[in-house]
Coordinates of C-alpha atoms in Angstrom, one line a residue:
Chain A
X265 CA 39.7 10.6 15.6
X266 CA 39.7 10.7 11.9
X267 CA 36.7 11.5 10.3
X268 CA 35.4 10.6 7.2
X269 CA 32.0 11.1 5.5
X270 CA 30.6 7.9 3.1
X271 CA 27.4 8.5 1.7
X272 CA 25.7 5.5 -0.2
X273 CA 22.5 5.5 -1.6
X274 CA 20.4 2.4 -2.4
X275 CA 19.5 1.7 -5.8
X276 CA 16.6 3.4 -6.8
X277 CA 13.7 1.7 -8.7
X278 CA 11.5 4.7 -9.0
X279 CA 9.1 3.8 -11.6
X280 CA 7.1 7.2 -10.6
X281 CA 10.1 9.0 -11.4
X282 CA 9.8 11.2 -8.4
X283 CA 13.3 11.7 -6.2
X284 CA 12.1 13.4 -2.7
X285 CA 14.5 15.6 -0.8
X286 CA 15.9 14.0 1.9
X287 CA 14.5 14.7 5.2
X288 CA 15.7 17.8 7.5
X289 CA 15.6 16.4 10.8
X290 CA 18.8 14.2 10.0
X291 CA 21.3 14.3 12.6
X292 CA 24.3 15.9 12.9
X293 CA 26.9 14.4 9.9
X294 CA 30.1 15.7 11.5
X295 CA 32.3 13.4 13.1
X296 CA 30.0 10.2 12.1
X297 CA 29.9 7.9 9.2
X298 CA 26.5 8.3 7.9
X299 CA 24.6 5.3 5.4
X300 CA 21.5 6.6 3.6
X301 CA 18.9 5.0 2.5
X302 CA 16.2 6.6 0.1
X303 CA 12.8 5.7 -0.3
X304 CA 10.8 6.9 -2.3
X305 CA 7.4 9.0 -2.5
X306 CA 4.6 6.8 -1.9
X307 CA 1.4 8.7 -1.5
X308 CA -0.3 5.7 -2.8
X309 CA -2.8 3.8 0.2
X310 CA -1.0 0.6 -0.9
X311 CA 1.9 2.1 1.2
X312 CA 0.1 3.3 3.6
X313 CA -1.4 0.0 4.1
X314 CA 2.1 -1.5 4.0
X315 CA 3.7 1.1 6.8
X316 CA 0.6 0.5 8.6
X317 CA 1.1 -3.2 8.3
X318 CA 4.4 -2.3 10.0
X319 CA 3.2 -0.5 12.6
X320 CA 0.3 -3.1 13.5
X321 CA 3.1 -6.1 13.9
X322 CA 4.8 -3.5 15.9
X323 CA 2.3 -3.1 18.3
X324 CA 1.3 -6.8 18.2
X325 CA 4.5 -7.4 19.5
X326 CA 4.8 -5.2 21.7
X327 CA 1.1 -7.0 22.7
X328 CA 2.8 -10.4 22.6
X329 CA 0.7 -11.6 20.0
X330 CA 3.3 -12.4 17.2
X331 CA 5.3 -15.8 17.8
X332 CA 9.1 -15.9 18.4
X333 CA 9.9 -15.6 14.8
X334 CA 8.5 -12.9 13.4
X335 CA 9.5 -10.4 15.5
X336 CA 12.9 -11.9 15.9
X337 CA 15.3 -9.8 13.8
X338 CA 17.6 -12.8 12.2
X339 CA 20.8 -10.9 12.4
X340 CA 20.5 -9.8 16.3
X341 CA 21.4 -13.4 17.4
X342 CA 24.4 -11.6 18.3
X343 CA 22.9 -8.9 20.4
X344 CA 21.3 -11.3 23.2
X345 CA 23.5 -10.5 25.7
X346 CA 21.8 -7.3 25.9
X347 CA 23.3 -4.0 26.3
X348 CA 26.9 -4.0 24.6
X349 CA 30.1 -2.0 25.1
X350 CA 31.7 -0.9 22.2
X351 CA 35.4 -1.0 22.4
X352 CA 35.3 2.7 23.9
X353 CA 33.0 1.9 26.2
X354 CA 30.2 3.6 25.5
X355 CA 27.1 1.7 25.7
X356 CA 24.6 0.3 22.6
X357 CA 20.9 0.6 24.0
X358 CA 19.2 0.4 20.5
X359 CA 20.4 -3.7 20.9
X360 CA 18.2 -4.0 23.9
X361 CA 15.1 -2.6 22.0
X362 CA 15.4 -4.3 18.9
X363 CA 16.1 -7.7 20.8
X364 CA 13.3 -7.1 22.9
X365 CA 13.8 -10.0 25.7
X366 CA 10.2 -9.1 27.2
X367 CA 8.6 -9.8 23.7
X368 CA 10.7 -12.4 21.8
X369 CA 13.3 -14.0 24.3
X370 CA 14.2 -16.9 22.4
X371 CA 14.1 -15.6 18.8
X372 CA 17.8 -14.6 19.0
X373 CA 19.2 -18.2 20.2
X374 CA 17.2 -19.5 17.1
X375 CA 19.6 -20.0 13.8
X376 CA 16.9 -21.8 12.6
X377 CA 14.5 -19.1 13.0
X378 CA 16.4 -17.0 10.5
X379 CA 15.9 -19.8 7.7
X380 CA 12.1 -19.6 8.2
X381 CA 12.1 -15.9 8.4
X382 CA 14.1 -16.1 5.2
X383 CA 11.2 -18.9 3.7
X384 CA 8.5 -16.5 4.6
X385 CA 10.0 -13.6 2.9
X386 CA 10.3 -15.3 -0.5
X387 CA 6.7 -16.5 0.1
X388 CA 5.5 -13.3 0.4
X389 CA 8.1 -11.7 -2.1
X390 CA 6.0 -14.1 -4.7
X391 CA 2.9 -12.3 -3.5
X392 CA 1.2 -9.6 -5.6
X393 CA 0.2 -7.4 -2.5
X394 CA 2.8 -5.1 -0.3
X395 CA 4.0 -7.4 2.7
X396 CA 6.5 -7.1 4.4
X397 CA 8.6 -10.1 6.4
X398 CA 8.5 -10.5 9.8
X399 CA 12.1 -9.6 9.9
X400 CA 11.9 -6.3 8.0
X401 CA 9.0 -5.6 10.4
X402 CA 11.1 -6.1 12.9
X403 CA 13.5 -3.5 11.6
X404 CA 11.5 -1.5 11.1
X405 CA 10.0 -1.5 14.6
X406 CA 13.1 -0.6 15.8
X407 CA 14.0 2.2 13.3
X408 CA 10.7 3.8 14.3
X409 CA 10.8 3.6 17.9
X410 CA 14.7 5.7 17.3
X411 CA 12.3 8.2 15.3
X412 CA 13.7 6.8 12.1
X413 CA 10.6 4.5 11.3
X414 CA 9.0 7.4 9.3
X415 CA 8.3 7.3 5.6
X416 CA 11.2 10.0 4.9
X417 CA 12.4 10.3 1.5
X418 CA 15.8 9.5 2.5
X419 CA 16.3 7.3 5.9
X420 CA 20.0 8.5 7.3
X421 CA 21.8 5.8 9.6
X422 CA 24.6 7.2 11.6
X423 CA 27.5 5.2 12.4
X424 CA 30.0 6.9 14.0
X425 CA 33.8 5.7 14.3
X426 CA 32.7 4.4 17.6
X427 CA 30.3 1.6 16.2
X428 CA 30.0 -1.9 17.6
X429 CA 30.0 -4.7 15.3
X430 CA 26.5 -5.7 16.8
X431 CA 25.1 -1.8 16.1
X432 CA 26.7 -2.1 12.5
X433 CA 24.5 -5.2 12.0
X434 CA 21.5 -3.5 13.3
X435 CA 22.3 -0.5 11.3
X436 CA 22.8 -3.6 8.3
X437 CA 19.1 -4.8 9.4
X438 CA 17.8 -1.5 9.0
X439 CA 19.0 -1.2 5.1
X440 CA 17.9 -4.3 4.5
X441 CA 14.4 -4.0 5.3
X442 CA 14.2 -0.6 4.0
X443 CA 14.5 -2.4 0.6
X444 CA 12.7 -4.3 1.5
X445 CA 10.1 -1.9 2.3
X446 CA 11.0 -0.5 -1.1
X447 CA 10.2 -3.7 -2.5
X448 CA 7.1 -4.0 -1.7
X449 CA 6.0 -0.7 -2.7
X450 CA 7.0 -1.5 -6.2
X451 CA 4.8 -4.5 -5.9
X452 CA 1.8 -2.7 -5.8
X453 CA 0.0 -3.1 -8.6
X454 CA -0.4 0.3 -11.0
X455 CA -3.7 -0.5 -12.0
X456 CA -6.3 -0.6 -9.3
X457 CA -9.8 -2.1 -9.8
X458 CA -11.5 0.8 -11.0
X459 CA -8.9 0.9 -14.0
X460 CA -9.5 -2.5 -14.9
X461 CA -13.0 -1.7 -14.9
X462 CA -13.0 1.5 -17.0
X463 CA -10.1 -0.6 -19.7
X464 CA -12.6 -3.5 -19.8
X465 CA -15.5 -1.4 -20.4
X466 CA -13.5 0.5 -23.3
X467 CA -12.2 -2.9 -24.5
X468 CA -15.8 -3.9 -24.5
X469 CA -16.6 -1.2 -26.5
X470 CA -14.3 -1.0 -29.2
X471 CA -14.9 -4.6 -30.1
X472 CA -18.6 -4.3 -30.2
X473 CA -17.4 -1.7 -32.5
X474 CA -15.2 -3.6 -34.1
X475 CA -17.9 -6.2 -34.5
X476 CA -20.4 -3.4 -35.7
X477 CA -18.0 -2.2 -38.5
X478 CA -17.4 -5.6 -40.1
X479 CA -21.1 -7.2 -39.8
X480 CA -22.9 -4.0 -40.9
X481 CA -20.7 -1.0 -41.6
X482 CA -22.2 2.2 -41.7
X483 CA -22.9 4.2 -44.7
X484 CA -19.6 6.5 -44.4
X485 CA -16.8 3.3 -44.3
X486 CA -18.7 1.8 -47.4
X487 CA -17.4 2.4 -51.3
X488 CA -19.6 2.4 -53.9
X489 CA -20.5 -1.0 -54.9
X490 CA -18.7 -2.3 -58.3
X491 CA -21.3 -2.3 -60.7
X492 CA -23.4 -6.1 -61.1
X493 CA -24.3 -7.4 -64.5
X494 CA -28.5 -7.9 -64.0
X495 CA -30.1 -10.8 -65.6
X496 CA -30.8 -8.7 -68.7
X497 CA -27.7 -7.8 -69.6
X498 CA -26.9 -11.8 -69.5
X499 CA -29.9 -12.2 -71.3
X500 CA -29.0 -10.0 -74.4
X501 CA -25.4 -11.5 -74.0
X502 CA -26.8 -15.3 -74.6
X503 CA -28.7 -13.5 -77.7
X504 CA -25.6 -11.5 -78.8
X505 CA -23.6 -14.6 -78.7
X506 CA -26.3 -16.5 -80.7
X507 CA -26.3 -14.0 -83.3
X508 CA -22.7 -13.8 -83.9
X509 CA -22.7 -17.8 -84.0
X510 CA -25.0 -17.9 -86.9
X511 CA -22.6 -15.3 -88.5
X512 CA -19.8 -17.2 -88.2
X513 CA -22.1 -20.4 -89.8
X514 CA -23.3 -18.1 -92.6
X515 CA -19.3 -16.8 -93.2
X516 CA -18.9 -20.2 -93.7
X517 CA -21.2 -20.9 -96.6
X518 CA -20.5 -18.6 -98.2
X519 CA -17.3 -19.5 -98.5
X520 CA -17.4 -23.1 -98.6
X521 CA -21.0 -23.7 -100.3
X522 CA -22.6 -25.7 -97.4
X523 CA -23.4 -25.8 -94.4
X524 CA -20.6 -26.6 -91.0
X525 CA -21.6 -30.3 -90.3
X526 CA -20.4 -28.8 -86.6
X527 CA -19.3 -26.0 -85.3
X528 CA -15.9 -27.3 -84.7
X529 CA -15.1 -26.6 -88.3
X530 CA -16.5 -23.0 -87.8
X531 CA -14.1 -20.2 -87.2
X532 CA -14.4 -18.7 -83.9
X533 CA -16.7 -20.3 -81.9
X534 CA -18.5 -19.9 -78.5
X535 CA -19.1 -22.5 -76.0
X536 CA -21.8 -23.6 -74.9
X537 CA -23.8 -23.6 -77.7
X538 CA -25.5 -26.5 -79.7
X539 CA -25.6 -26.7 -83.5
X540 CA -28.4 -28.7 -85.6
X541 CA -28.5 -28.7 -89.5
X542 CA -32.3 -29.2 -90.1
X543 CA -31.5 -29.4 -93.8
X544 CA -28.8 -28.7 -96.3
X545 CA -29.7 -24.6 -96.3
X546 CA -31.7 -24.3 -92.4
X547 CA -29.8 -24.9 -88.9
X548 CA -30.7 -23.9 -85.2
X549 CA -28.3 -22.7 -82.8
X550 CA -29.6 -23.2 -79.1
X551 CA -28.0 -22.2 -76.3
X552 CA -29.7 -21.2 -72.2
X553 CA -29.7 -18.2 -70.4
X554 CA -29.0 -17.8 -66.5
X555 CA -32.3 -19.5 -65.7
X556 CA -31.7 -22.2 -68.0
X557 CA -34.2 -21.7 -70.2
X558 CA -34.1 -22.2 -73.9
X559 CA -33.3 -19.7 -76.4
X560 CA -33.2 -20.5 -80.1
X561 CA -31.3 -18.7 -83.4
X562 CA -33.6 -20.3 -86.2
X563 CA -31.6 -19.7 -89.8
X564 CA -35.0 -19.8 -91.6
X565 CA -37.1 -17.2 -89.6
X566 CA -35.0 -15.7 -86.4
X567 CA -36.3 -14.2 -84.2
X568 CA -37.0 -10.9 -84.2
X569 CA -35.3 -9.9 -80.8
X570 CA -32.2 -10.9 -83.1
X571 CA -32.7 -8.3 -85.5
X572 CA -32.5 -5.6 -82.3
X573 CA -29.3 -7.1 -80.9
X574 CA -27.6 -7.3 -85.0
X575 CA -28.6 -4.3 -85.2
X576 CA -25.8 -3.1 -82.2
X577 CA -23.3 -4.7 -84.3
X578 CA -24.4 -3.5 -88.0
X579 CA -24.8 0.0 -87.4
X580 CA -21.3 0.8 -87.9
X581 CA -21.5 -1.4 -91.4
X582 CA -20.9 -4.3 -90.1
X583 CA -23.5 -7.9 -91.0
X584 CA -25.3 -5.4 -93.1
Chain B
X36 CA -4.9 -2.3 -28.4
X37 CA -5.8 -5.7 -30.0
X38 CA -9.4 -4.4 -30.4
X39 CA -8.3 -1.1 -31.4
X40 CA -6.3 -3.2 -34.4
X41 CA -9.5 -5.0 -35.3
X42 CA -11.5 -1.7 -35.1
X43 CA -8.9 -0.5 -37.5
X44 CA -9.0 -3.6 -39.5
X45 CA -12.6 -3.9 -39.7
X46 CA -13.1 -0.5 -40.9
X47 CA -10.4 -0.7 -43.6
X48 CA -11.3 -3.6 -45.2
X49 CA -13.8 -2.6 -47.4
X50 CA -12.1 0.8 -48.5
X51 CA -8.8 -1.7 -49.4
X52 CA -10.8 -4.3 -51.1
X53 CA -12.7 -1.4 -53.4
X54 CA -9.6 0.6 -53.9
X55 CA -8.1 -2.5 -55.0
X56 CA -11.0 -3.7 -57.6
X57 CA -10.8 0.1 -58.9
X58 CA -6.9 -0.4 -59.4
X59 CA -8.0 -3.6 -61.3
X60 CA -10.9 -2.0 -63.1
X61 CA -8.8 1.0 -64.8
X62 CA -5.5 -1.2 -65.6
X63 CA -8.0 -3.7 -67.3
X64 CA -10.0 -0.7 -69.3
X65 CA -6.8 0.8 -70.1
X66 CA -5.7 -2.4 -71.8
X67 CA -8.6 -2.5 -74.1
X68 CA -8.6 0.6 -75.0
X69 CA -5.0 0.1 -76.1
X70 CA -5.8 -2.8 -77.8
X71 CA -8.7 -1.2 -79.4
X72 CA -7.0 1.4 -81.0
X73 CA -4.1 -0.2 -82.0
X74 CA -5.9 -2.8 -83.8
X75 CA -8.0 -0.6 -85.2
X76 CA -4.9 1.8 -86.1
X77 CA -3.5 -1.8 -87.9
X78 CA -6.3 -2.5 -89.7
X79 CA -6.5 1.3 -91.1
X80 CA -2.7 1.2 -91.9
X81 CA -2.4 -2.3 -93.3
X82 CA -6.0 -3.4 -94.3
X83 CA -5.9 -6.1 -91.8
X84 CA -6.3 -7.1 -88.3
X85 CA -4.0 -8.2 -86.2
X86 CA -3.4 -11.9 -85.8
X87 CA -5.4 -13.9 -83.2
X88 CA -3.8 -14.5 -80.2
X89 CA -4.5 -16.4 -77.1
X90 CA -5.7 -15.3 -73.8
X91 CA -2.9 -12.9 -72.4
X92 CA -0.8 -12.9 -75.3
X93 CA -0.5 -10.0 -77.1
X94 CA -0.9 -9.8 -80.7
X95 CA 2.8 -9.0 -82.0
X96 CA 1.7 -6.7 -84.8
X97 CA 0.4 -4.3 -82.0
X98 CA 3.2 -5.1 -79.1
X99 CA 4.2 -1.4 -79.2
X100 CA 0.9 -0.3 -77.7
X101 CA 1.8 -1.6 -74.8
X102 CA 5.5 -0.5 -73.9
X103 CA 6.7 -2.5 -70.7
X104 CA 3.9 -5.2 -70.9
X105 CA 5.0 -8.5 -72.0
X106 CA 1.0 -9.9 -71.3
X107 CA -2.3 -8.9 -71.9
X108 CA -3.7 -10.0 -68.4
X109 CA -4.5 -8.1 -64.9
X110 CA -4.8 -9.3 -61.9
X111 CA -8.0 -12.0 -61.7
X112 CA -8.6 -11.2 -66.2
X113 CA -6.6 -12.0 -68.9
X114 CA -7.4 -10.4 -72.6
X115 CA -7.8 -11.9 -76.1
X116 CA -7.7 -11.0 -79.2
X117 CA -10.0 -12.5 -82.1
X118 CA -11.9 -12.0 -85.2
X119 CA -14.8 -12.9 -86.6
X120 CA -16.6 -13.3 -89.9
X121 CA -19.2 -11.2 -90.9
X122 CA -22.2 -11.9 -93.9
X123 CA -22.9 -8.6 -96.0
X124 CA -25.9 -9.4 -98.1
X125 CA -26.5 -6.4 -100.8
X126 CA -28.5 -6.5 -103.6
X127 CA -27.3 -5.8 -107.4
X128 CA -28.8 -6.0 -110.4
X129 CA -28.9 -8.7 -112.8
X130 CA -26.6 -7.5 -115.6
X131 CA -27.6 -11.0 -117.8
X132 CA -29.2 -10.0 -121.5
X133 CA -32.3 -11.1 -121.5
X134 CA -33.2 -14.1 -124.2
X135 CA -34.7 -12.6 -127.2
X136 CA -38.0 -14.5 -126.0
X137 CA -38.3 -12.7 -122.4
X138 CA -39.0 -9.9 -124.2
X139 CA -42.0 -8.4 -123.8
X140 CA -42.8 -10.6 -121.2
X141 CA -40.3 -8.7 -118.3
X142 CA -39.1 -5.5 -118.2
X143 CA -36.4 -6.4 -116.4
X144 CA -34.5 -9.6 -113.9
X145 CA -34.7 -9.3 -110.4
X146 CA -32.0 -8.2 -108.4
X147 CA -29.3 -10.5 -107.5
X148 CA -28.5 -10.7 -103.6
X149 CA -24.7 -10.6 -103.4
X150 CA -23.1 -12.3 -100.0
X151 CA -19.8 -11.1 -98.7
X152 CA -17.6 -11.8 -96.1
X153 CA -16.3 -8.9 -93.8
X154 CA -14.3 -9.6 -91.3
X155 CA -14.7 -7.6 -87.8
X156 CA -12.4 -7.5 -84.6
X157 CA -13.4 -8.9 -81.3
X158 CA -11.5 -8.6 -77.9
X159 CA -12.8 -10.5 -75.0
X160 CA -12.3 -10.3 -71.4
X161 CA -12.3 -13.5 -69.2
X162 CA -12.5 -12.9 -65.5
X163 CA -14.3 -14.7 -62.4
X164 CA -14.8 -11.7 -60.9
X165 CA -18.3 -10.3 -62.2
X166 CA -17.5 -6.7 -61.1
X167 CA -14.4 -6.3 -63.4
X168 CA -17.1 -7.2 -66.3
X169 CA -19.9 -5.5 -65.5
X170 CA -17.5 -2.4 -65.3
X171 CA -16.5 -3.1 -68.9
X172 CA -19.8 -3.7 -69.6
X173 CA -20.8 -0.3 -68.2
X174 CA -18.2 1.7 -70.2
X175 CA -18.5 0.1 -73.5
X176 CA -22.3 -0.3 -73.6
X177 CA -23.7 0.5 -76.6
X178 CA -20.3 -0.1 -78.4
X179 CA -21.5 -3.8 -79.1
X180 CA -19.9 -5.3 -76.1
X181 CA -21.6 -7.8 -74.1
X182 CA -21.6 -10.4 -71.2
X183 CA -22.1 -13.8 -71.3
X184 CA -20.8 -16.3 -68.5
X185 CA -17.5 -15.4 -67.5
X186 CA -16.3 -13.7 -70.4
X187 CA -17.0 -9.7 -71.6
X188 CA -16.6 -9.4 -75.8
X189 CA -16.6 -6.4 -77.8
X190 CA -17.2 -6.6 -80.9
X191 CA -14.5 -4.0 -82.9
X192 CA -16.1 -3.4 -86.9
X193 CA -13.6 -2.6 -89.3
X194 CA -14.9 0.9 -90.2
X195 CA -14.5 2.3 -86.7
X196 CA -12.9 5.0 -85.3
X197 CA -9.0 4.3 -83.5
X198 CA -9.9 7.0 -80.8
X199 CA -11.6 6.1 -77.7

């Protein structure tokens, strides 16, 4: 008998990044072609919930509780004759206890159960929490009652040389729900409802803080203010501006010999202000200040808050 | 992570927006002091100030005080250059003879009051923002510089100083 040794391993989604030893109570590899199957370190209760979910349709079956096709495995249909004789004549009991006849005697004779096993599975493949289908429960069933059923790190199937097409297919079911199996581990969701809790709680608080910071920021985030212009510095600017008019009226004059019929024909003007020629040597320049009140330049007797603001501008010898 | 950005953002904010009006503040003093001085440094060289020029245009007889500059504006301001007439009212005596008949009767004429014109540099600042003027305000108070509406003015005499 030739022997040869083909050792596959199932892709591997492990988003813990944890790879487990395989288990130590695998059988015997010599003279038998051996598939292996890893699985990966759960720990988490959502698999425990899901093996337990596993076991429980187990046991419901063996109750009679489940109908036909759940506990049906979908590829057994083969296997309903019972025990089987592989070609060397040995003999295939696992068939007999994954079929089951006491529990599910019709599922095998059923092509149509497969399709609604099939159905369910994608149902519950759309479903956020570990499930398993009815068929991969199945398989599982019978991978634990050959002691195989555990959560090892690394399931071993043996198929020797000597393998009947109907043990390959159950060794083919067993793969297949161990990924599935897998599957649904991965499903589980990483963050549990105490996490949500604690991240909307912090999310909670940093916008509050968030909120806090731009409504009334405390003393430490704020820069100095810029420096404001108060009401008397506007004050002595509608005076200053007045003064220098008049200066610009008198330059005039002087050089012309009258008086600026407006101030359009003075040099250098500033807005806002109005100009009235009383007589051919008086004039009044009015203009408001930031509370719109009046403030008058009169050419025959100023005010004397004008002498303080020329004198800013004459010290230094000039309008003296 | 979105409300840690707005956290982030909210916090920020305020130290961007004043390190931004202090970037504004110091580019727009430094451009009137360089305009100060070189107008000041024309008008000692060459007796006169430089010519009038329109908001954000820089007066050509002083273009070299501002290498790499091509206008006299910031970022919410722009700068102008003008000048302005001054009155100087002095007294001097009456150098007329008197008529042979005034003597004896006055000692002397009165003095005569003699007006000229002087003519005195002026650089305003127009800006909406009321911070970028008070902040000229605040460093050239005293210096005749004042505020009225939207516009800061200082008021440059002929007989001052070039330096700062």
């Amino acid at each position: 008998m030739a022997r040869k040794r083909k050792k596959s391993k199932s892709k591997k989604r492990d988003r813990r990044s944890k790879a487990v030893p395989p288990v130590d109570d695998v059988p015997s590899v010599d003279d038998e072609e051996i598939t292996t199957i890893s699985i990966d370190d759960g720990g988490d209760e959502d698999v425990e919930a899901l093996i337990a979910q596993a076991l429980e349709l187990g046991d419901d079956s063996e109750a009679g509780g489940l109908p036909a096709e759940v506990e049906a495995p979908p590829m057994d249909s083969d296997a309903s004759a019972g025990t089987e004789t592989t070609p060397e004549g040995e003999t295939t009991p696992e068939v007999e206890e994954i079929t089951e006849p006491e529990t599910a005697p019709e599922a095998p004779t059923k092509p149509e159960t497969v399709a609604d096993t099939e159905a369910d599975a994608a149902v519950t493949h759309r479903a956020t929490q570990p499930t398993l289908t009815p068929a991969a429960a199945a398989a599982l069933r019978a991978l634990r009652t050959e002691g195989m059923g555990q959560r090892a790190a690394e399931v071993i199937l043996d198929l020797g040389d000597e393998g009947t097409p109907e043990e390959r297919d159950r060794v083919l079911q067993a793969a297949l729900a161990h990924v599935e199996m897998q599957d649904a581990v991965y499903r589980v969701p990483t963050t549990t409802g105490r996490n949500r809790r604690i991240g909307a709680a912090l999310t909670t608080l940093v916008l509050a803080a968030a909120l806090w910071v731009a409504i009334a920021p405390p003393r430490l985030l704020v820069p100095p203010a810029p420096p404001t212009i108060t009401a008397v510095d506007r004050r002595d600017g509608v005076h200053a501006a007045l003064w220098l008019q008049a200066q610009q009226v008198e330059a005039f004059r002087v050089e012309n010999g009258r008086l600026p019929r407006s101030l359009e024909e003075v040099r250098g003007g500033f807005p806002d202000l109005r100009y009235v020629r009383s007589t051919t040597r008086q004039y009044q320049l009015v203009a408001h200040d930031p509370d719109g009140r009046a403030i008058m330049y009169d050419s025959a007797s100023p005010n004397p808050v004008f002498e303080t603001v020329a004198a800013r501008f004459t010290t230094r010898g000039v309008g003296s | 992570m979105i409300a840690v950005l707005i956290l982030v953002f909210a916090a920020v904010r305020p130290v961007r927006r004043a390190a931004d009006f202090e970037a504004r503040k110091v580019r727009a003093l430094d451009q009137v002091g360089a305009l100060r001085g070189a107008a000041v440094q024309r008008r000692a060289d060459s007796g006169a100030w430089p010519t009038p020029s329109a908001a954000g245009r820089i007066p050509p007889e002083v273009l070299g005080a501002f290498p790499g500059d091509s206008t006299l504006a910031g970022d919410g301001y722009s700068i102008e250059w003008a000048t302005l007439g001054f009155v100087t009212s002095t007294e001097e005596a009456d150098t007329q003879v008197l008529p042979p008949e005034a003597i004896g009767m006055v000692d002397s004429l009165p003095p005569v009051l003699v007006e000229t014109i002087d003519t005195a540099g002026m650089i305003l600042v127009r800006s909406a923002d009321p911070g970028i003027l008070a902040a000229l305000l605040e460093a050239y108070r005293g210096d005749g510089a004042f505020v009225r509406d939207s516009t800061w003015s200082l008021v440059v005499p002929p007989e001052v100083d070039s330096g700062p």
